[in-house]
Every structure is written in C-alpha cells, then in structure tokens.
XYZ file of C-alpha atoms in Angstrom:
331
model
C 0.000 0.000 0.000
C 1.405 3.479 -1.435
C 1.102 6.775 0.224
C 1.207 10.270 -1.161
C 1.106 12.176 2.241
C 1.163 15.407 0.372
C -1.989 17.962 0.998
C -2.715 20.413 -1.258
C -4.225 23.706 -0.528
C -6.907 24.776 -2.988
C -7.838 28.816 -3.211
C -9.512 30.578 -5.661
C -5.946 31.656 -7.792
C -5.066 27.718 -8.186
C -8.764 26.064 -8.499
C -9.151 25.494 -11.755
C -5.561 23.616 -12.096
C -6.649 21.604 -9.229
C -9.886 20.711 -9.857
C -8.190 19.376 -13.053
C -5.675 17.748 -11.084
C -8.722 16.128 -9.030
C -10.861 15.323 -11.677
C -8.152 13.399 -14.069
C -7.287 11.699 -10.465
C -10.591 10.529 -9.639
C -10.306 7.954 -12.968
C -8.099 6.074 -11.219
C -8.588 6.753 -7.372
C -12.198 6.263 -7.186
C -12.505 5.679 -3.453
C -13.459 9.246 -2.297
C -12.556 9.855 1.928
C -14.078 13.208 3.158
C -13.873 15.816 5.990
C -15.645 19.034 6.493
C -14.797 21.822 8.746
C -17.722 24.472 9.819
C -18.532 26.818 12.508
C -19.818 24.572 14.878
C -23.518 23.999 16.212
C -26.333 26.258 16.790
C -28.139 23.328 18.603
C -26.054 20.553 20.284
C -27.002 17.237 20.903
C -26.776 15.087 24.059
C -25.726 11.441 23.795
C -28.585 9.184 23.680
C -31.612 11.247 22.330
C -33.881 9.645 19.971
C -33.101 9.679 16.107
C -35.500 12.228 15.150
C -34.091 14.996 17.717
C -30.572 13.768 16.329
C -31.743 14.523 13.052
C -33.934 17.950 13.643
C -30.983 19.114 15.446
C -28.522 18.408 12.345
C -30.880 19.630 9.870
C -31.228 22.635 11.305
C -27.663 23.406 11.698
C -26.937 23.022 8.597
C -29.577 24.582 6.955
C -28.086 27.597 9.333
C -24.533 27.407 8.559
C -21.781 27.639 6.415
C -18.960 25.045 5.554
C -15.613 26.354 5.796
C -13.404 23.278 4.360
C -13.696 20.268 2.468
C -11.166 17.717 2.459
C -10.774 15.289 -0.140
C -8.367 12.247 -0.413
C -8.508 9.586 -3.506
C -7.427 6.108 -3.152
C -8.253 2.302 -4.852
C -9.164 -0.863 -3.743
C -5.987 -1.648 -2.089
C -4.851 1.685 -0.496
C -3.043 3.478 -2.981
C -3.557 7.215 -2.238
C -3.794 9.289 -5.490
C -3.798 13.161 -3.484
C -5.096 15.203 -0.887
C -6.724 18.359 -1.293
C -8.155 20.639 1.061
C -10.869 23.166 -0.222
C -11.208 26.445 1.000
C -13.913 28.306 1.008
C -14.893 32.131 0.946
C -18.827 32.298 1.666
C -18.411 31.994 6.251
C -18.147 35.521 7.592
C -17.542 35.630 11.231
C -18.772 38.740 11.140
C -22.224 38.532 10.061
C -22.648 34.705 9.463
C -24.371 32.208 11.799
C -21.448 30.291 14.462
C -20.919 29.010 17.647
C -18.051 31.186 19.223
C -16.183 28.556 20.974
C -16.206 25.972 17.583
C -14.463 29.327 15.835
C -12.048 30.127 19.019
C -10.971 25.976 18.457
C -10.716 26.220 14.879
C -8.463 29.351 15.304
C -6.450 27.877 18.026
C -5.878 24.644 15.564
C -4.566 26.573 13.145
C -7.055 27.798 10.834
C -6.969 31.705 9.636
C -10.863 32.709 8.939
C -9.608 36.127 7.113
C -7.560 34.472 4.617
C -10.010 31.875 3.773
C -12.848 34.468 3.657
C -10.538 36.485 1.345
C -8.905 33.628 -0.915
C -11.057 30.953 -0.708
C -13.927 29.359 -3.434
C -16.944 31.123 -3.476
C -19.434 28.310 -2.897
C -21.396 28.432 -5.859
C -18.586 28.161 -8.262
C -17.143 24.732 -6.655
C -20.449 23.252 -5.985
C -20.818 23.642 -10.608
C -17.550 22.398 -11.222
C -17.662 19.600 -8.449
C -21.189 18.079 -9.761
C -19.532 17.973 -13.228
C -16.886 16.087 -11.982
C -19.705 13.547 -10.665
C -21.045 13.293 -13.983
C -18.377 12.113 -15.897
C -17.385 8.772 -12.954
C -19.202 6.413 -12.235
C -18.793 3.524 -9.241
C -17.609 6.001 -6.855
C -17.057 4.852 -3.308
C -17.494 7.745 -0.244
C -16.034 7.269 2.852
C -15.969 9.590 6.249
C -15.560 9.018 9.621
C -18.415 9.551 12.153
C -19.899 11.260 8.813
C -23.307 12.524 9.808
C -21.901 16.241 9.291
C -19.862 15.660 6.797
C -22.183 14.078 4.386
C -24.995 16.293 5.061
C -22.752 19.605 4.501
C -21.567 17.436 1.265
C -25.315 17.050 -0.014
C -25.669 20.559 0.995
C -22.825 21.664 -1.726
C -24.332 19.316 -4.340
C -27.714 20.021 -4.315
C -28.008 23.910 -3.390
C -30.756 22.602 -1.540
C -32.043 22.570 2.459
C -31.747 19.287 3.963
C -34.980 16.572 3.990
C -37.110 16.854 6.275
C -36.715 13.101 7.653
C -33.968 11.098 8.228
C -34.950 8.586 5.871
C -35.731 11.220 3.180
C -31.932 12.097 3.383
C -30.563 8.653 3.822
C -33.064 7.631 0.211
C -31.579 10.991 -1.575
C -27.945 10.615 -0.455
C -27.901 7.088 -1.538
C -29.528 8.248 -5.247
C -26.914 11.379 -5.533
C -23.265 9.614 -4.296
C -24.003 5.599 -3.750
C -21.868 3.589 -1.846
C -21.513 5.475 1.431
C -19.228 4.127 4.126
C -18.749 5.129 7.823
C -15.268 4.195 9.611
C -16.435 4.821 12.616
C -19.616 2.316 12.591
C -17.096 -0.125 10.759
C -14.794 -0.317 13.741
C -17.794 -1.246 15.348
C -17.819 -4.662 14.065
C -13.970 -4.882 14.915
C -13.245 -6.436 18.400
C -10.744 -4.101 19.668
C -13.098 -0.748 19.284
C -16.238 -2.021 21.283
C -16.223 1.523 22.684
C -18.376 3.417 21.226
C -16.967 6.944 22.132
C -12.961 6.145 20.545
C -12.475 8.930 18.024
C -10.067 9.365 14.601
C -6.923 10.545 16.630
C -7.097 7.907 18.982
C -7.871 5.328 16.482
C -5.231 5.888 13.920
C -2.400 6.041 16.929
C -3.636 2.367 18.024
C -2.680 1.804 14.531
C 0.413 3.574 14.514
C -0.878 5.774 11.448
C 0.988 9.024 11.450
C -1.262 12.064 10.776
C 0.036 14.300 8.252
C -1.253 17.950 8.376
C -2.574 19.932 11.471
C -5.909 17.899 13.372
C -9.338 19.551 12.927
C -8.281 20.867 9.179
C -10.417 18.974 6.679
C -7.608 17.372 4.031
C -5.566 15.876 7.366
C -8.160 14.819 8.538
C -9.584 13.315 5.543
C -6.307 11.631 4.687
C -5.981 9.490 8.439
C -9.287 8.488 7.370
C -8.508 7.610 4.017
C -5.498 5.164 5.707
C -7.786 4.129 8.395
C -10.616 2.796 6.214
C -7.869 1.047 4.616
C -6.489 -0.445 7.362
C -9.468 -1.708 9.164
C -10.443 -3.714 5.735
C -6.670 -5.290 5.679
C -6.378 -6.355 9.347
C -9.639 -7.652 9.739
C -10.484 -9.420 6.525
C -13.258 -6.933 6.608
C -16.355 -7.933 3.507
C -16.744 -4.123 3.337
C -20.003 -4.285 1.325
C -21.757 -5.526 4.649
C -21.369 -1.942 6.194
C -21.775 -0.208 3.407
C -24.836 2.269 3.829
C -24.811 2.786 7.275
C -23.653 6.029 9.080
C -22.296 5.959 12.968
C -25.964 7.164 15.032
C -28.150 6.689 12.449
C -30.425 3.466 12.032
C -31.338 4.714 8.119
C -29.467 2.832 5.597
C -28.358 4.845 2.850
C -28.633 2.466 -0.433
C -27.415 3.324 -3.859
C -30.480 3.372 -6.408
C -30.761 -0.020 -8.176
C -30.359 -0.065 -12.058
C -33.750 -0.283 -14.252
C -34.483 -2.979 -16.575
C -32.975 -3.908 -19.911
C -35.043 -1.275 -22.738
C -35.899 -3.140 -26.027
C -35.313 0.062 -28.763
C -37.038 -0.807 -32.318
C -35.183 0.517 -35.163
C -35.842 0.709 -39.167
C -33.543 -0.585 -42.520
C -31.336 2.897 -43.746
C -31.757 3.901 -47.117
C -28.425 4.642 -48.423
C -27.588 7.862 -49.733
C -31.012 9.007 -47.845
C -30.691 10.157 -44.321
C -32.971 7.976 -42.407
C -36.516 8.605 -40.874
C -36.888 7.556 -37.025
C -40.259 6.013 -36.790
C -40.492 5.037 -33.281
C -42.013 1.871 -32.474
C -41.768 0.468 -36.183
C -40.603 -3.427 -35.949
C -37.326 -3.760 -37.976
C -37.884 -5.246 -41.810
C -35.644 -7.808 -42.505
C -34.905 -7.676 -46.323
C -32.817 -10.139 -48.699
C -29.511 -8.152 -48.496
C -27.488 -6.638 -45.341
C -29.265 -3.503 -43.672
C -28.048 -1.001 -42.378
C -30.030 0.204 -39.396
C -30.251 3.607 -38.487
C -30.950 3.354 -34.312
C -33.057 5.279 -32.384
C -30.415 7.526 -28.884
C -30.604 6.327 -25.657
C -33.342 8.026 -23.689
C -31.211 10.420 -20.906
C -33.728 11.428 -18.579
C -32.531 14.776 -16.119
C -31.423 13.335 -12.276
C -34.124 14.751 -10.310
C -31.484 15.916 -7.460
C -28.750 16.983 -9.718
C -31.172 19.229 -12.098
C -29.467 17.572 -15.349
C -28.864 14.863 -17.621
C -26.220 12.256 -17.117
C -23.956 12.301 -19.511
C -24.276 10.593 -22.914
C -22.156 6.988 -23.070
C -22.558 5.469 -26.217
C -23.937 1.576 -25.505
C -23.223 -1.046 -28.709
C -26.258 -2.603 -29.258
C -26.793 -6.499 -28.922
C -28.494 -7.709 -32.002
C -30.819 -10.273 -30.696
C -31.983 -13.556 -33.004
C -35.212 -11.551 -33.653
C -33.257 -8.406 -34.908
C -34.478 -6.391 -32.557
C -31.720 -4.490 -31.114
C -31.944 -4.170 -26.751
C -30.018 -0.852 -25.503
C -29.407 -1.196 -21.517
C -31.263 1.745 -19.499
C-alpha cells in the first residue's frame, strides 16, 4: 500500500488547475474519503436522544450554517492514495454569518486563519458547478468519512443547493440516489473487536494503529487523509467484507442504499436507405430484407437526475443484435 502524504491547498488563484488535477485523479482513485470543517452547532445534541431529535438538530444546523473546508483524499481498492486536497472556502463571515463562538475560538487555536479563507477561498457556488460535473463524468464512486453525519450532510448541501430533507430517511433515500456507496469508519470499527467503545475517536484510532497524521488535526484534508489510511487499514487487518457496512452512518439506524439499475429497454429501429438520411419512426418493428441492412438506431433516452437538475452524460452503448433483430439498448 502506497502513500502520497502530500496535501494540497486549494484557493480561488489555483482552483481550476486543481480541480483538473482532481478530476483526471478521480479515474483512477475512485474511493473518495471526506472531511468538512464548519462553525460549529447552533443546537447541540446530548448522547442518547432519539433519532429524530438527532436529526432535527442536524438539519437545522446546517440549513443555518456555512462550511468552511472540504477535504478530499482519492485512493483504490488496495490503499493506494492518489492526493489530498483541502478546499477552501470564501462564503463563512464571522462577522455577520451564523457560528458558535467557541467551535471558531478551536478552529483558530488549531490553526485555521478565517480572514484568509474568507478572502482567498472558493466562493461556494462556483465549486459546488464544477464539483457536480466532476460527478457526472465517474461512475462507481465509493465515499467514505468518519463519524460522517456532518460531513455528508454539509456534502449534499454543496451538491444540491438545496435545504436538507425533512426526515432522516428522506436524506438517507436521496444521499444514496446522488453519491451511492456510502461508508462510515467509525460504525465499521464497530464490528472490529478491539473498538467495542463506542466513544474512541479518529486521533485515537489511527495512533492504536500507529498511522501518522500528516497535516494539522481539525483541518479537513488531514483529517480526511488518516481516514482515508484508516478505512484502509481496518479492511486489511480484519479481513473486513466491506459491502456488509456499506450504507450505514455511525448514530443513524437509516441505511443509505445506492439506487438499483432499471431494466434492460428493447429500442425498435428501421432498414437505412443509403444515400437518404434515415426517418426515425419510433415503435416500427425492424424489416428484414434479402440483403445486409443497415439500421439507423433510435439515442438512448437520458432522462434529467431529479437531485442533480441535469442529464447524465451521454455513453454510447453497442447494441446487442438479438436472433429476432431487434436491437436491446441497456437503461
């Protein structure tokens, strides 16, 4: 297992390089570990409290508040880390902005200056455009975060421009449309015998491991990048099937399931009259004549994603000519 322990910094003078950088990554790194950093909670939660106050509590607070960092690290299937990068962003004004003083007093004292990332950083808006057309062009991607509550619902938040459901299971059915496999480290190491407790966190877990953190704690690409390692770890030294946890997020009993694939389509197509540009007659059974046809074929149907406001993109699919000559296009 390879490391690149480098993090990059991403502002609004080197973004577009980056995001370049990121997306020509992600073909090969599709494993996506996330952290976000934001100005702590309006509302906080005690241990213990039934889902729905969990949840009323976290929608609210992010409906009210603004993320200051997203940390990103790529890897594969058997560790290799691709990069690191570490998003800044320019929308949080202390100022005049919705926080909790003491979460921006901590951030502070961990390192993190608020002026330069209000004056340098991404305006929201811009990332959020570029990031979902990054989505659109992989597919099979793989998220993983660590007691990710927060982080995924500030990571729906950038994607969809929207406020959050207003259930629990409303947000565990969209999440699992928009990014599909989700995994949680921290309800993995669950099922691992040495972390029974419930209340072990990502600094004490990685050092049990001996995994070196890289970065300053509490900013989002070091952070993201011990997870990254940890996730892989826990699969390696535990013969971990990962696909039995995927879904599930630390505190939450909603399972968060990637939208299953729809049935084959049967498309009908027509003979092409050569040196005539062909007339699409839909539904018109194919004519099989005496010499080889050439068959003019109806597109794909590309239907807009009802969360991402567009249309995936368009992947040309060979058709499979079936004994009946009617060609069958996959949905």
């Amino acid at each position: 297992m390879a490391a690149s322990t480098e993090i990059t910094s991403v502002w609004k003078q080197n973004f577009l390089h980056q995001f370049e950088a990121f997306d020509s990554c992600l073909c090969h790194f599709q494993i996506i570990s996330f952290d976000t950093e934001f100005p702590g909670f309006l509302r906080n939660t005690p241990r213990l409290v039934p889902e729905n106050i969990l949840y009323d509590n976290l929608k609210y607070n992010v409906d009210n508040l603004k993320i200051i960092q997203l940390g990103i690290t790529l890897s594969d299937e058997i560790g290799n880390i691709g990069g690191t990068w570490e998003f800044n962003f320019s929308d949080f004004d202390e100022k005049t902005d919705a926080h909790n003083p003491s979460s921006i007093s901590f951030l502070k004292d961990n390192g993190l200056n608020l002026n330069e990332i209000k004056e340098n950083g991404i305006p929201i808006a811009e990332f959020s455009k570029k990031f979902i057309q990054v989505l659109r062009s992989h597919q099979g991607l793989q998220w993983v975060t660590f007691h990710g509550n927060y982080d995924l619902a500030y990571l729906f938040k950038l994607v969809t421009r929207m406020s959050m459901p207003n259930s629990a299971s409303e947000f565990a059915r969209i999440s699992g449309e928009i990014f599909g496999a989700i995994y949680d480290v921290k309800y993995i190491a669950q099922h691992c015998h040495k972390f029974l407790d419930r209340g072990i966190g990502l600094e004490k877990m990685s050092k049990i491991f001996k995994i070196e953190r890289h970065g300053g704690a509490h900013h989002a690409g070091s952070d993201c990048l011990l997870t990254s390692e940890l996730f892989h770890k826990l699969i390696t030294c535990f013969d971990l099937v990962v696909s039995e946890h995927e879904g599930y997020l630390f505190g939450m009993s909603c399972r968060f399931m990637r939208k299953l694939m729809g049935r084959p389509v049967i498309r009908y197509c027509q003979p092409m009259v050569v040196g005539r540009r062909p007339v699409i007659r839909y539904g018109q059974p194919i004519v099989v004549g005496r010499r080889p046809v050439v068959r003019y074929c109806q597109p794909i149907e590309v239907l807009p994603h009802p969360i991402y406001n567009f249309a995936p993109p368009a992947v040309h699919v060979p058709p499979v000519v079936s004994a009946n000559h009617y060609y069958v296009y996959r949905k």
